[in-house]
Amino acid sequence: MFSVVSPPLPRYDNDYDGQRTSKNKGRDADSMDLDFGDANITSPGQTITSSQAFMRGHGTYVDGEVVLASVAGTVERVNKLISVRALKSRYNGEIGDLVVGRITEVAAKRWKVDVNARNEGILMLSSVNLPGGVQRRKLESDELQMRNFFEEGDLLVAEVQALYGDGALSLHTRSLKYGKLRNGQFVTVSPMLIRRLKSHFIALPCGVDLILGLNGYIWISKHVQEFDQEGEEGFDAQAVYSNKNDDIDSNSRLAISRVSNIIRVLAAHSMPFTDSILVEAYDWTLEQQGDVRDMIGEDYAESLVAAMSAQ
Amino acid sequence: MTSISKSEAAYIAGALLATPTPTRADGRTLLDYRAISVETGVAPAANGSGRAVIGAVGNDATEIVAAVRLEVEDLSSEDGDKPFSCSVTCTPSAYPSLTPPQLDDLSTDLSIILSDALITSIHTHVAPQLVITPNGKRWHISLEAVITSDSGNVIDALVIASRTAFWNLRIPRTRSVEYRKTFQQDDGGLTMDVDQPSSTGDAFKSAVGKGVRKYDGGSGKGAVGRKGGGADFELEDYWDDGVPLKNREALPVCVTLNLLPPIHFLDATTLEGESVPTKLHLVFSFPSPTECFIQNTRMTGPDEVPLKALPDLIKAGQSYASKLATALTTQLSAE
């Protein structure tokens, strides 16, 4: 029941002794060739290349004749454009991103949403599907009853529609797959670990649905059948904005807990997520003895990560 | 800011009430605690310090650093009935969604809660060991706790960190001294008499003693038992840290029972704590394996609890607390 331990030794993820490649050592500092066989990591203030031949992009600055990196990250080159993508930064929204957010405030004709970015997200009343059909017009009474749709604390999945001038994200839930989230639990990871995938709605074979928000917010829920939506007739207001969960059996709950522990372990060890890694990790944990709660132990985490890295 | 949605709260509560096996978000059973790690001596400048971490290191952990500082206090001049002051600081990194005034409010609330939880133990076990001189000097305890990360169950963690800091506390050894004028010398020099009981104890001598204060540091355990009492004191050994508290097993432990009738569970994470807001905090002290004292109780939350459920809850809390106290004592003794 209680396990009191002494603190673990700090773990250094980048503690590789022999891995410093000779590529960097052999490279001539004045060379104009940019060799991108391996990921080139820079630190702030490090010279990248000459500014005569290349244009500078994000994460760089020009000092005299050379382009230098201003953040610690990997150098990327597109034709003549050099940019540095930071290893660790806040989520920066881009148009078309899928995000999971939590309502923080209900304002006039809009909701303010926390999306783990530098600015909050704004969800306009005109950007949500109103009950009664996707084509229903907004009425005065809708503005006065906004809490019937979303209230403070609700989780939702939305897409970034546009960016305001100050960087705030404008969201919309105008598709039938977006909207309020239920039947599951919520996990937070660093946004750097979520890669841009073709679809962020993942259905794992164990009966668990995952929504990987690009802002690092993840929703794990019970699998819903891809019910044949008859277009707009299938859009039921009571269902979409209801707070009531469906009945969930204990096997699903256990599967959801297992997946959330896997995600936490992978996040703690900075492994990026894709659906294939999650499926493999899930199968691996099923093969191990032990309960779901053993997964939060340090040794278990190390062996899981080692097994995943090997594949 | 509300940080849980109704369906999340319903999901968590539903999972906890599920029969036959309740499940929690990370697969623990109802009475499982996350791994607790304790460390002493994290603040070398303080007289005693400790760090308690519940959960894995990282985002999903509750981390508290506590430090105890001893200062000399003169009972006669200041209000001497408060040997203990405690303050909790909530850092913005632990609560990124709170504004500074909200952080201050939360810090004040937690300071009061922690002070209530520890005050009984301080009065009964700790304060008698902190007398320097019988006629009015003693050590005043200042306990500071800093919450660097909060992912639930912060009150238990605060008491664990405070217990660790008191476990690590070293009280400097002192002995009382007294000055008396020698009448043989013409230059009116003062000699120092150590361990001499003052036979007359007249006002002049003690005034002289006070006037020749040698230092402003603190010390003074040896004064107990000296007749007449020295008016001043000195450290026996400047480089010696001091002695630990006696009877450290009597330091308190707190268990928080989160109540969701008919079940209760321990060590709630942040989301679980928001989903089940009714809590019962119990502070126990176990001076010996056979004795158990309850030192503080606090119930928070909007729900009510039927009276006949209370004895069982307290009994259950006592069994959890005694296991926790044993585990902590074992780990800290081994350090």
Coordinates of C-alpha atoms in Angstrom, one line a residue, chain A residues 31 48 60 71 85 186 228 230 255:
Chain A
S31 CA 32.0 25.2 -45.5
I48 CA 25.1 27.8 -39.4
T60 CA 17.8 32.2 -36.8
V71 CA 17.4 28.5 -30.3
R85 CA 13.2 24.2 -35.3
F186 CA -7.6 13.2 -20.2
D228 CA -23.3 5.3 -40.4
E230 CA -27.0 9.7 -42.3
A255 CA -7.9 -0.7 -21.3

